[in-house]
C-alpha positions as a LaTeX table, in Angstrom:
\begin{tabular}{lrrr}
\hline
Residue & $x$ (\AA) & $y$ (\AA) & $z$ (\AA) \\
\hline
Met1 & 0.00 & 0.00 & 0.00 \\
Phe2 & 2.76 & 2.45 & 0.95 \\
Ala3 & 4.60 & 1.52 & $-2.24$ \\
Gln4 & 1.48 & 2.41 & $-4.26$ \\
Leu5 & 1.11 & 5.72 & $-2.46$ \\
Lys6 & 4.77 & 6.50 & $-3.12$ \\
Asp7 & 4.24 & 5.61 & $-6.78$ \\
Phe8 & 1.44 & 8.19 & $-7.02$ \\
Lys9 & 3.39 & 10.92 & $-5.22$ \\
Ala10 & 4.76 & 12.46 & $-8.43$ \\
Pro11 & 1.39 & 12.90 & $-10.23$ \\
Ile12 & $-0.26$ & 14.21 & $-7.05$ \\
Val13 & 2.45 & 16.85 & $-6.65$ \\
Ala14 & 2.27 & 17.68 & $-10.37$ \\
Gly15 & $-1.50$ & 18.15 & $-10.16$ \\
Ile16 & $-1.27$ & 20.45 & $-7.13$ \\
Val17 & 1.51 & 22.51 & $-8.75$ \\
Ala18 & $-0.54$ & 22.86 & $-11.94$ \\
Thr19 & $-3.57$ & 24.00 & $-9.94$ \\
Val20 & $-1.64$ & 26.59 & $-7.92$ \\
Thr21 & 0.19 & 27.85 & $-11.01$ \\
Gly22 & $-2.93$ & 28.21 & $-13.11$ \\
Thr23 & $-4.99$ & 29.84 & $-10.37$ \\
Leu24 & $-2.32$ & 32.35 & $-9.35$ \\
Ala25 & $-1.65$ & 33.34 & $-12.93$ \\
Ser26 & $-5.25$ & 33.88 & $-13.98$ \\
Thr27 & $-7.46$ & 34.92 & $-11.04$ \\
Gly28 & $-6.68$ & 38.61 & $-11.45$ \\
Ile29 & $-7.59$ & 38.44 & $-15.15$ \\
Val30 & $-10.88$ & 36.68 & $-14.40$ \\
Leu31 & $-11.81$ & 39.25 & $-11.75$ \\
Thr32 & $-10.98$ & 42.11 & $-14.10$ \\
Gly33 & $-13.15$ & 40.58 & $-16.80$ \\
Leu34 & $-16.14$ & 39.96 & $-14.54$ \\
Ala35 & $-15.90$ & 43.45 & $-13.05$ \\
Ala36 & $-15.71$ & 44.97 & $-16.54$ \\
Val37 & $-19.12$ & 43.52 & $-17.46$ \\
Gly38 & $-20.71$ & 44.81 & $-14.26$ \\
Ala39 & $-20.21$ & 42.11 & $-11.61$ \\
Thr40 & $-20.09$ & 43.34 & $-8.02$ \\
Ala41 & $-17.41$ & 42.05 & $-5.64$ \\
Ser42 & $-19.78$ & 39.48 & $-4.14$ \\
Gln43 & $-21.01$ & 38.36 & $-7.58$ \\
Ala44 & $-17.43$ & 37.95 & $-8.81$ \\
Ala45 & $-16.53$ & 35.97 & $-5.69$ \\
Ser46 & $-19.58$ & 33.77 & $-6.24$ \\
Gly47 & $-18.63$ & 33.18 & $-9.87$ \\
Ile48 & $-15.04$ & 32.28 & $-9.09$ \\
Cys49 & $-16.03$ & 30.00 & $-6.21$ \\
Phe50 & $-18.65$ & 28.14 & $-8.28$ \\
Met51 & $-16.34$ & 27.78 & $-11.30$ \\
Leu52 & $-13.54$ & 26.35 & $-9.15$ \\
Ile53 & $-15.98$ & 23.84 & $-7.67$ \\
Thr54 & $-17.50$ & 22.78 & $-11.00$ \\
Tyr55 & $-14.33$ & 22.43 & $-13.02$ \\
Gly56 & $-12.61$ & 20.78 & $-10.07$ \\
Leu57 & $-15.36$ & 18.16 & $-9.98$ \\
Leu58 & $-15.40$ & 17.87 & $-13.78$ \\
Ser59 & $-11.60$ & 17.38 & $-13.93$ \\
Met60 & $-11.92$ & 14.60 & $-11.35$ \\
Ala61 & $-14.88$ & 12.92 & $-13.08$ \\
Leu62 & $-13.43$ & 12.97 & $-16.62$ \\
Ser63 & $-9.98$ & 11.89 & $-15.44$ \\
Trp64 & $-11.46$ & 8.98 & $-13.48$ \\
Arg65 & $-13.85$ & 7.94 & $-16.26$ \\
Tyr66 & $-11.37$ & 7.98 & $-19.14$ \\
Arg67 & $-8.11$ & 7.41 & $-17.21$ \\
Met68 & $-6.53$ & 10.42 & $-18.92$ \\
Pro69 & $-5.08$ & 13.62 & $-17.40$ \\
Ile70 & $-8.07$ & 15.72 & $-18.53$ \\
Ser71 & $-7.96$ & 19.16 & $-16.91$ \\
Ile72 & $-10.88$ & 21.59 & $-17.11$ \\
Val73 & $-10.32$ & 25.28 & $-16.33$ \\
Trp74 & $-11.89$ & 28.67 & $-16.93$ \\
Ser75 & $-11.12$ & 30.52 & $-20.16$ \\
Thr76 & $-8.37$ & 33.02 & $-19.36$ \\
Pro77 & $-8.41$ & 34.56 & $-22.87$ \\
Gly78 & $-12.19$ & 34.71 & $-22.48$ \\
Ala79 & $-11.75$ & 36.76 & $-19.30$ \\
Ala80 & $-9.48$ & 39.15 & $-21.20$ \\
Leu81 & $-12.20$ & 39.44 & $-23.83$ \\
Leu82 & $-14.72$ & 40.39 & $-21.12$ \\
Ala83 & $-12.33$ & 43.04 & $-19.83$ \\
Ser84 & $-12.20$ & 44.60 & $-23.30$ \\
Ala85 & $-16.02$ & 44.84 & $-23.31$ \\
Ala86 & $-16.18$ & 47.35 & $-20.43$ \\
Ser87 & $-17.10$ & 50.23 & $-22.74$ \\
Leu88 & $-20.26$ & 48.44 & $-23.91$ \\
Asn89 & $-22.05$ & 49.01 & $-20.56$ \\
Ile90 & $-24.06$ & 45.85 & $-21.09$ \\
Gly91 & $-24.84$ & 45.09 & $-17.45$ \\
Phe92 & $-24.07$ & 41.87 & $-15.63$ \\
Ala93 & $-27.53$ & 40.35 & $-16.09$ \\
Ser94 & $-27.11$ & 40.56 & $-19.87$ \\
Ala95 & $-23.56$ & 39.22 & $-19.58$ \\
Val96 & $-24.92$ & 36.23 & $-17.64$ \\
Gly97 & $-27.37$ & 35.58 & $-20.47$ \\
Ala98 & $-24.46$ & 35.68 & $-22.93$ \\
Phe99 & $-22.50$ & 33.20 & $-20.78$ \\
Ile100 & $-25.45$ & 30.79 & $-20.88$ \\
Val101 & $-25.62$ & 31.03 & $-24.68$ \\
Cys102 & $-21.87$ & 30.48 & $-24.92$ \\
Gly103 & $-22.29$ & 27.29 & $-22.87$ \\
Ile104 & $-25.09$ & 26.13 & $-25.18$ \\
Leu105 & $-22.84$ & 26.72 & $-28.21$ \\
Leu106 & $-20.06$ & 24.69 & $-26.60$ \\
Ser107 & $-22.45$ & 21.79 & $-25.96$ \\
Leu108 & $-23.81$ & 22.02 & $-29.51$ \\
Thr109 & $-20.25$ & 21.73 & $-30.78$ \\
Gly110 & $-20.03$ & 18.37 & $-29.05$ \\
Leu111 & $-23.40$ & 17.25 & $-30.40$ \\
Trp112 & $-23.06$ & 18.80 & $-33.85$ \\
Pro113 & $-19.50$ & 18.40 & $-35.24$ \\
Ala114 & $-20.34$ & 20.70 & $-38.18$ \\
Leu115 & $-20.35$ & 23.64 & $-35.76$ \\
Gly116 & $-16.86$ & 22.71 & $-34.62$ \\
Arg117 & $-15.72$ & 22.49 & $-38.25$ \\
Leu118 & $-17.21$ & 25.94 & $-38.90$ \\
Val119 & $-15.16$ & 27.43 & $-36.07$ \\
Ser120 & $-12.09$ & 25.54 & $-37.27$ \\
Ser121 & $-12.60$ & 27.03 & $-40.76$ \\
Ile122 & $-11.75$ & 30.49 & $-39.37$ \\
Pro123 & $-8.08$ & 30.94 & $-40.32$ \\
Arg124 & $-5.77$ & 30.43 & $-37.35$ \\
Ser125 & $-4.02$ & 33.67 & $-38.22$ \\
Leu126 & $-7.20$ & 35.72 & $-37.77$ \\
Ala127 & $-8.34$ & 33.91 & $-34.61$ \\
Ser128 & $-4.87$ & 34.41 & $-33.13$ \\
Ala129 & $-4.81$ & 38.06 & $-34.20$ \\
Met130 & $-8.16$ & 38.65 & $-32.48$ \\
Leu131 & $-6.84$ & 37.01 & $-29.31$ \\
Ala132 & $-3.66$ & 39.12 & $-29.48$ \\
Gly133 & $-5.74$ & 42.27 & $-29.83$ \\
Val134 & $-7.90$ & 41.31 & $-26.85$ \\
Ile135 & $-4.93$ & 40.86 & $-24.49$ \\
Phe136 & $-2.70$ & 43.60 & $-25.92$ \\
Ser137 & $-3.87$ & 46.26 & $-23.45$ \\
Phe138 & $-3.07$ & 43.91 & $-20.58$ \\
Cys139 & 0.45 & 43.20 & $-21.78$ \\
Ile140 & 1.51 & 46.85 & $-22.02$ \\
Ser141 & 0.20 & 47.53 & $-18.50$ \\
Pro142 & 3.34 & 46.33 & $-16.63$ \\
Phe143 & 5.40 & 48.98 & $-18.43$ \\
Leu144 & 2.80 & 51.72 & $-17.99$ \\
Ala145 & 2.77 & 50.96 & $-14.26$ \\
Ile146 & 6.47 & 51.87 & $-14.03$ \\
Val147 & 5.51 & 55.56 & $-14.22$ \\
Asp148 & 3.24 & 55.62 & $-11.13$ \\
Tyr149 & 4.43 & 52.54 & $-9.21$ \\
Pro150 & 8.14 & 52.02 & $-10.00$ \\
Ala151 & 8.91 & 50.38 & $-6.63$ \\
Val152 & 6.45 & 47.61 & $-7.47$ \\
Ala153 & 6.55 & 47.35 & $-11.26$ \\
Ile154 & 10.32 & 47.28 & $-11.82$ \\
Pro155 & 11.18 & 44.41 & $-9.38$ \\
Val156 & 8.20 & 42.41 & $-10.63$ \\
Ile157 & 9.18 & 42.76 & $-14.31$ \\
Ile158 & 12.78 & 41.83 & $-13.51$ \\
Thr159 & 11.57 & 38.79 & $-11.56$ \\
Trp160 & 9.40 & 37.70 & $-14.47$ \\
Val161 & 12.29 & 37.97 & $-16.95$ \\
Val162 & 14.72 & 36.07 & $-14.70$ \\
Met163 & 12.23 & 33.32 & $-13.90$ \\
Tyr164 & 11.24 & 33.03 & $-17.57$ \\
Arg165 & 14.90 & 32.28 & $-18.27$ \\
Leu166 & 15.25 & 29.77 & $-15.41$ \\
Ala167 & 11.79 & 28.17 & $-15.13$ \\
Pro168 & 9.22 & 29.55 & $-17.63$ \\
Ile169 & 6.27 & 27.76 & $-16.02$ \\
Trp170 & 6.88 & 29.58 & $-12.74$ \\
Ala171 & 7.60 & 33.01 & $-14.26$ \\
Ala172 & 4.06 & 34.41 & $-14.06$ \\
Pro173 & 3.14 & 32.92 & $-10.64$ \\
Ser174 & 6.42 & 34.14 & $-9.10$ \\
Ala175 & 5.97 & 37.64 & $-10.50$ \\
Ile176 & 2.32 & 37.81 & $-9.38$ \\
Val177 & 3.09 & 36.61 & $-5.84$ \\
Leu178 & 5.90 & 39.18 & $-5.57$ \\
Ala179 & 3.58 & 41.88 & $-6.94$ \\
Phe180 & 0.96 & 41.30 & $-4.25$ \\
Ile181 & 3.62 & 41.10 & $-1.52$ \\
Leu182 & 5.03 & 44.47 & $-2.62$ \\
Ile183 & 1.54 & 45.96 & $-2.99$ \\
Val184 & 0.57 & 44.94 & 0.55 \\
Thr185 & 3.88 & 46.01 & 2.12 \\
Thr186 & 4.55 & 49.26 & 0.22 \\
Ile187 & 1.08 & 50.54 & $-0.74$ \\
Gly188 & $-1.31$ & 48.66 & 1.50 \\
Val189 & $-4.79$ & 47.43 & 0.63 \\
Asp190 & $-8.07$ & 47.84 & 2.45 \\
Thr191 & $-10.56$ & 45.01 & 1.93 \\
Gly192 & $-13.21$ & 46.92 & 3.88 \\
Ser193 & $-16.12$ & 45.03 & 5.37 \\
Gln194 & $-16.43$ & 42.45 & 2.61 \\
Ser195 & $-17.10$ & 38.93 & 3.90 \\
Leu196 & $-14.19$ & 36.54 & 3.46 \\
Ala197 & $-16.34$ & 33.42 & 3.77 \\
Pro198 & $-17.14$ & 31.63 & 0.49 \\
Thr199 & $-20.68$ & 32.48 & $-0.65$ \\
Leu200 & $-22.79$ & 31.81 & $-3.75$ \\
Glu201 & $-25.31$ & 34.19 & $-5.31$ \\
Phe202 & $-27.97$ & 33.26 & $-7.85$ \\
Met203 & $-28.07$ & 35.52 & $-10.93$ \\
Thr204 & $-31.16$ & 36.18 & $-13.02$ \\
Pro205 & $-30.09$ & 36.36 & $-16.68$ \\
Gln206 & $-31.29$ & 38.73 & $-19.37$ \\
Phe207 & $-31.00$ & 37.97 & $-23.07$ \\
Asp208 & $-30.42$ & 40.76 & $-25.59$ \\
Val209 & $-28.96$ & 40.93 & $-29.07$ \\
Gln210 & $-26.09$ & 43.26 & $-28.16$ \\
Ala211 & $-24.74$ & 40.88 & $-25.52$ \\
Met212 & $-25.12$ & 37.88 & $-27.84$ \\
Ile213 & $-23.12$ & 39.51 & $-30.64$ \\
Ser214 & $-20.55$ & 41.33 & $-28.49$ \\
Ile215 & $-19.96$ & 38.69 & $-25.80$ \\
Ala216 & $-21.52$ & 35.27 & $-26.45$ \\
Ile217 & $-20.19$ & 34.66 & $-29.97$ \\
Pro218 & $-16.67$ & 36.14 & $-29.50$ \\
Leu219 & $-16.37$ & 34.33 & $-26.14$ \\
Tyr220 & $-17.33$ & 31.05 & $-27.80$ \\
Ile221 & $-14.82$ & 31.56 & $-30.64$ \\
Val222 & $-11.99$ & 32.57 & $-28.29$ \\
Thr223 & $-12.72$ & 29.63 & $-26.00$ \\
Met224 & $-12.72$ & 27.15 & $-28.87$ \\
Ala225 & $-9.77$ & 28.62 & $-30.80$ \\
Ser226 & $-7.44$ & 29.47 & $-27.92$ \\
Gln227 & $-8.34$ & 26.81 & $-25.33$ \\
Asn228 & $-10.24$ & 23.74 & $-26.59$ \\
Val229 & $-8.44$ & 23.26 & $-29.90$ \\
Pro230 & $-4.92$ & 23.78 & $-28.42$ \\
Gly231 & $-5.91$ & 21.64 & $-25.44$ \\
Ile232 & $-6.88$ & 18.74 & $-27.72$ \\
Ala233 & $-3.67$ & 19.20 & $-29.75$ \\
Ile234 & $-1.47$ & 19.24 & $-26.64$ \\
Met235 & $-3.08$ & 16.08 & $-25.30$ \\
Lys236 & $-2.66$ & 14.37 & $-28.68$ \\
Asn237 & 1.02 & 15.34 & $-28.61$ \\
Phe238 & 1.32 & 13.36 & $-25.36$ \\
Gly239 & $-0.49$ & 10.39 & $-26.87$ \\
Tyr240 & $-4.01$ & 10.99 & $-25.52$ \\
Glu241 & $-7.12$ & 11.12 & $-27.72$ \\
Ile242 & $-9.54$ & 13.36 & $-25.84$ \\
Pro243 & $-13.18$ & 12.15 & $-25.94$ \\
Phe244 & $-14.42$ & 15.19 & $-27.87$ \\
Lys245 & $-18.19$ & 14.77 & $-27.58$ \\
Pro246 & $-18.56$ & 14.19 & $-23.81$ \\
Thr247 & $-15.89$ & 16.79 & $-22.99$ \\
Leu248 & $-17.62$ & 19.54 & $-25.00$ \\
Leu249 & $-21.04$ & 18.49 & $-23.73$ \\
Trp250 & $-20.01$ & 18.67 & $-20.10$ \\
Thr251 & $-17.92$ & 21.86 & $-20.36$ \\
Gly252 & $-20.82$ & 23.53 & $-22.15$ \\
Phe253 & $-23.26$ & 22.35 & $-19.50$ \\
Val254 & $-21.14$ & 23.57 & $-16.56$ \\
Thr255 & $-20.55$ & 26.87 & $-18.38$ \\
Ser256 & $-24.29$ & 27.49 & $-18.57$ \\
Leu257 & $-24.80$ & 26.25 & $-15.01$ \\
Ser258 & $-21.98$ & 28.43 & $-13.66$ \\
Ala259 & $-23.48$ & 31.47 & $-15.35$ \\
Phe260 & $-26.43$ & 31.38 & $-12.94$ \\
Phe261 & $-23.92$ & 31.92 & $-10.11$ \\
Gly262 & $-21.71$ & 34.50 & $-11.85$ \\
Gly263 & $-19.33$ & 32.22 & $-13.78$ \\
Tyr264 & $-18.53$ & 32.19 & $-17.48$ \\
Ala265 & $-16.78$ & 29.90 & $-20.03$ \\
Gln266 & $-15.07$ & 26.67 & $-18.99$ \\
Asn267 & $-12.92$ & 24.55 & $-21.29$ \\
Leu268 & $-10.05$ & 22.13 & $-21.72$ \\
Ala269 & $-6.82$ & 23.34 & $-20.20$ \\
Ala270 & $-3.76$ & 24.00 & $-22.35$ \\
Ile271 & $-0.82$ & 24.87 & $-20.08$ \\
Thr272 & $-2.27$ & 22.98 & $-17.11$ \\
Ala273 & $-2.84$ & 20.00 & $-19.39$ \\
Ala274 & 0.80 & 20.07 & $-20.45$ \\
Leu275 & 1.92 & 20.00 & $-16.80$ \\
Asn276 & $-0.34$ & 17.07 & $-15.95$ \\
Ala277 & 0.30 & 15.05 & $-19.12$ \\
Asp278 & 4.09 & 15.40 & $-19.17$ \\
Glu279 & 6.39 & 12.57 & $-18.12$ \\
His280 & 7.36 & 14.60 & $-15.05$ \\
Ala281 & 3.90 & 13.76 & $-13.69$ \\
His282 & 4.63 & 10.05 & $-14.07$ \\
Lys283 & 6.81 & 7.84 & $-16.25$ \\
Asp284 & 3.81 & 5.68 & $-17.05$ \\
Pro285 & 1.26 & 7.57 & $-19.24$ \\
Ala286 & $-1.52$ & 5.33 & $-17.91$ \\
Arg287 & $-1.06$ & 6.76 & $-14.41$ \\
Arg288 & $-0.88$ & 10.47 & $-15.23$ \\
Trp289 & $-4.64$ & 10.83 & $-14.82$ \\
Val290 & $-3.92$ & 10.97 & $-11.08$ \\
Ala291 & $-2.32$ & 14.40 & $-11.65$ \\
Ser292 & $-5.47$ & 16.01 & $-13.05$ \\
Phe293 & $-7.64$ & 14.14 & $-10.52$ \\
Ser294 & $-5.59$ & 15.47 & $-7.58$ \\
Gly295 & $-5.56$ & 18.88 & $-9.25$ \\
Gly296 & $-9.36$ & 18.77 & $-9.19$ \\
Ile297 & $-9.31$ & 18.14 & $-5.45$ \\
Ala298 & $-6.95$ & 21.10 & $-5.05$ \\
Tyr299 & $-9.39$ & 23.33 & $-6.96$ \\
Leu300 & $-12.11$ & 22.44 & $-4.46$ \\
Leu301 & $-9.83$ & 23.54 & $-1.63$ \\
Val302 & $-8.87$ & 26.75 & $-3.43$ \\
Ala303 & $-12.60$ & 27.53 & $-3.82$ \\
Leu304 & $-12.80$ & 27.99 & $-0.03$ \\
Ala305 & $-10.48$ & 31.01 & $-0.34$ \\
Ala306 & $-12.31$ & 32.56 & $-3.30$ \\
Ser307 & $-13.91$ & 35.43 & $-1.35$ \\
Ala308 & $-10.68$ & 36.30 & 0.44 \\
Thr309 & $-8.81$ & 36.31 & $-2.87$ \\
Val310 & $-11.43$ & 38.53 & $-4.50$ \\
Ala311 & $-11.33$ & 40.97 & $-1.58$ \\
Leu312 & $-7.54$ & 41.30 & $-1.89$ \\
Val313 & $-7.53$ & 41.64 & $-5.67$ \\
Leu314 & $-10.36$ & 44.18 & $-5.81$ \\
Ala315 & $-8.61$ & 46.30 & $-3.19$ \\
Thr316 & $-5.51$ & 46.45 & $-5.39$ \\
Pro317 & $-4.99$ & 49.59 & $-7.55$ \\
Arg318 & $-6.36$ & 48.89 & $-11.03$ \\
Glu319 & $-3.09$ & 49.77 & $-12.77$ \\
Leu320 & $-1.18$ & 47.19 & $-10.75$ \\
Leu321 & $-3.90$ & 44.58 & $-11.19$ \\
Leu322 & $-3.72$ & 44.99 & $-14.96$ \\
Ala323 & 0.08 & 44.87 & $-14.78$ \\
Ala324 & 0.02 & 41.54 & $-12.93$ \\
Ala325 & $-2.49$ & 40.16 & $-15.42$ \\
Gly326 & $-0.34$ & 41.38 & $-18.31$ \\
Leu327 & 2.68 & 39.44 & $-17.13$ \\
Ala328 & 0.57 & 36.29 & $-16.93$ \\
Leu329 & $-0.51$ & 36.82 & $-20.56$ \\
Met330 & 2.91 & 37.65 & $-22.07$ \\
Gly331 & 3.50 & 34.12 & $-23.32$ \\
Thr332 & $-0.02$ & 33.95 & $-24.76$ \\
Leu333 & 0.50 & 37.23 & $-26.64$ \\
Ala334 & 3.85 & 36.06 & $-28.06$ \\
Asn335 & 2.34 & 32.80 & $-29.32$ \\
Ala336 & $-0.75$ & 34.55 & $-30.72$ \\
Leu337 & 1.30 & 37.16 & $-32.61$ \\
Gly338 & 3.62 & 34.48 & $-33.95$ \\
Thr339 & 0.70 & 32.44 & $-35.27$ \\
Ala340 & $-1.03$ & 35.53 & $-36.68$ \\
Met341 & 2.02 & 36.51 & $-38.73$ \\
Glu342 & 3.38 & 33.12 & $-39.78$ \\
Thr343 & 1.46 & 32.94 & $-43.11$ \\
Leu344 & 2.71 & 35.63 & $-45.47$ \\
Ser345 & $-0.47$ & 35.87 & $-47.54$ \\
Glu346 & $-2.60$ & 36.38 & $-44.40$ \\
Arg347 & $-0.44$ & 38.94 & $-42.59$ \\
Ile348 & $-2.35$ & 42.05 & $-43.68$ \\
Pro349 & $-5.81$ & 40.65 & $-42.78$ \\
Ala350 & $-4.36$ & 39.39 & $-39.49$ \\
Leu351 & $-2.80$ & 42.79 & $-38.79$ \\
Ile352 & $-6.11$ & 44.54 & $-39.47$ \\
Thr353 & $-7.90$ & 42.06 & $-37.19$ \\
Phe354 & $-5.36$ & 42.71 & $-34.44$ \\
Leu355 & $-5.53$ & 46.51 & $-34.74$ \\
Ile356 & $-9.32$ & 46.68 & $-34.79$ \\
Thr357 & $-9.59$ & 44.41 & $-31.75$ \\
Ala358 & $-6.91$ & 46.33 & $-29.84$ \\
Ser359 & $-8.61$ & 49.65 & $-30.65$ \\
Gly360 & $-11.64$ & 48.73 & $-28.54$ \\
Ile361 & $-14.05$ & 50.48 & $-30.91$ \\
Val362 & $-17.81$ & 50.07 & $-30.45$ \\
Leu363 & $-20.05$ & 50.34 & $-33.53$ \\
Phe364 & $-23.83$ & 49.97 & $-33.30$ \\
Asp365 & $-23.35$ & 48.86 & $-29.68$ \\
Ile366 & $-21.24$ & 45.90 & $-30.85$ \\
Gly367 & $-17.69$ & 45.43 & $-29.55$ \\
Ser368 & $-14.41$ & 45.44 & $-31.46$ \\
Ala369 & $-13.74$ & 41.67 & $-31.33$ \\
Phe370 & $-16.76$ & 40.93 & $-33.52$ \\
Trp371 & $-15.99$ & 43.69 & $-36.03$ \\
Ala372 & $-12.33$ & 42.71 & $-36.16$ \\
Leu373 & $-13.19$ & 39.16 & $-37.19$ \\
Val374 & $-15.78$ & 40.29 & $-39.78$ \\
Ile375 & $-13.50$ & 42.90 & $-41.37$ \\
Gly376 & $-10.47$ & 40.62 & $-41.17$ \\
Leu377 & $-12.32$ & 37.85 & $-43.02$ \\
Ala378 & $-13.60$ & 40.32 & $-45.61$ \\
Thr379 & $-10.08$ & 41.68 & $-46.17$ \\
Leu380 & $-8.73$ & 38.16 & $-46.57$ \\
Lys381 & $-11.37$ & 37.33 & $-49.20$ \\
Val382 & $-10.63$ & 40.55 & $-51.13$ \\
Leu383 & $-6.89$ & 39.88 & $-51.17$ \\
Gln384 & $-7.42$ & 36.27 & $-52.22$ \\
Phe385 & $-9.90$ & 37.17 & $-54.98$ \\
Lys386 & $-8.75$ & 36.17 & $-58.46$ \\
Arg387 & $-10.12$ & 37.66 & $-61.60$ \\
\hline
\end{tabular}
């Protein structure tokens, strides 16, 4: 028995490390996104708590059922998309309705493969350019913060660069932990009278066309293109064939369910999946499922601290919060820009898609991500047109 426990030590540790890394690197982004679409502090805490519980349970269930290191997480690029929608003034009730529709679309993708093929038909260059435009404002924030908060921003940026050279996986978590330590010790934060106990709030959704076009559809595309598709590819690289239909069905279902408590899109993990599926988790690929299973348990424990985490993050100056989120998204931006520009014939449409998304323009009450994709596709068709 002790020999068996010792044999599972490595995947258990790997799963816990992946959970801590992913949560530290993305919680600030998620909170920024939820706040941008009108969530109050208590609603954001409820959403984060419920999402941690549901995708913790789903990671455990899928890993146990299929004996694969299947990790389910929230959509970090999706949270960045929400943050870019702040100027729309949609209201959180309408955003909740959009989250529910996004979940339905994810489930339909599992039931109706043609929908998945339609999303896959969007050129990777344009999907990546849209993602790069969404997170661009985050990634310049660490350098903008140097002007007003040099004592915090400079050490944090240096730490990120050094850790990226030594241990890239730990670069963002190390920088974010240092950032909050410096914020608390040099600036101070006041969490006020907000309750630190985990609580859940039920949200009543509203459904309107503006939220569907500006949030639901772009959130679905970003979640599929930047999380589910790479997640499937990463798992295939490690020799695992993800059960597509049940995974999309369940992630879509929990996305819609989470929306009623303030949550948004959930999907296959990419970076977390790589940590759990790598040989460092276990030499035997058949036993690596223990990593994602134990990671799911860790998510349930982290959910208990959701309200306390939200209170700390929301008390942090916005500029520093965006700076911390930007460091966590640096690698994502580099990969997205590289993919957007790798095909010579698609560079101009991709560049236009990136610039329109990054501009944050709102036309006819519809956000920039939607227009960027429409205009980018139109530009691509014009340039490819042959007389």
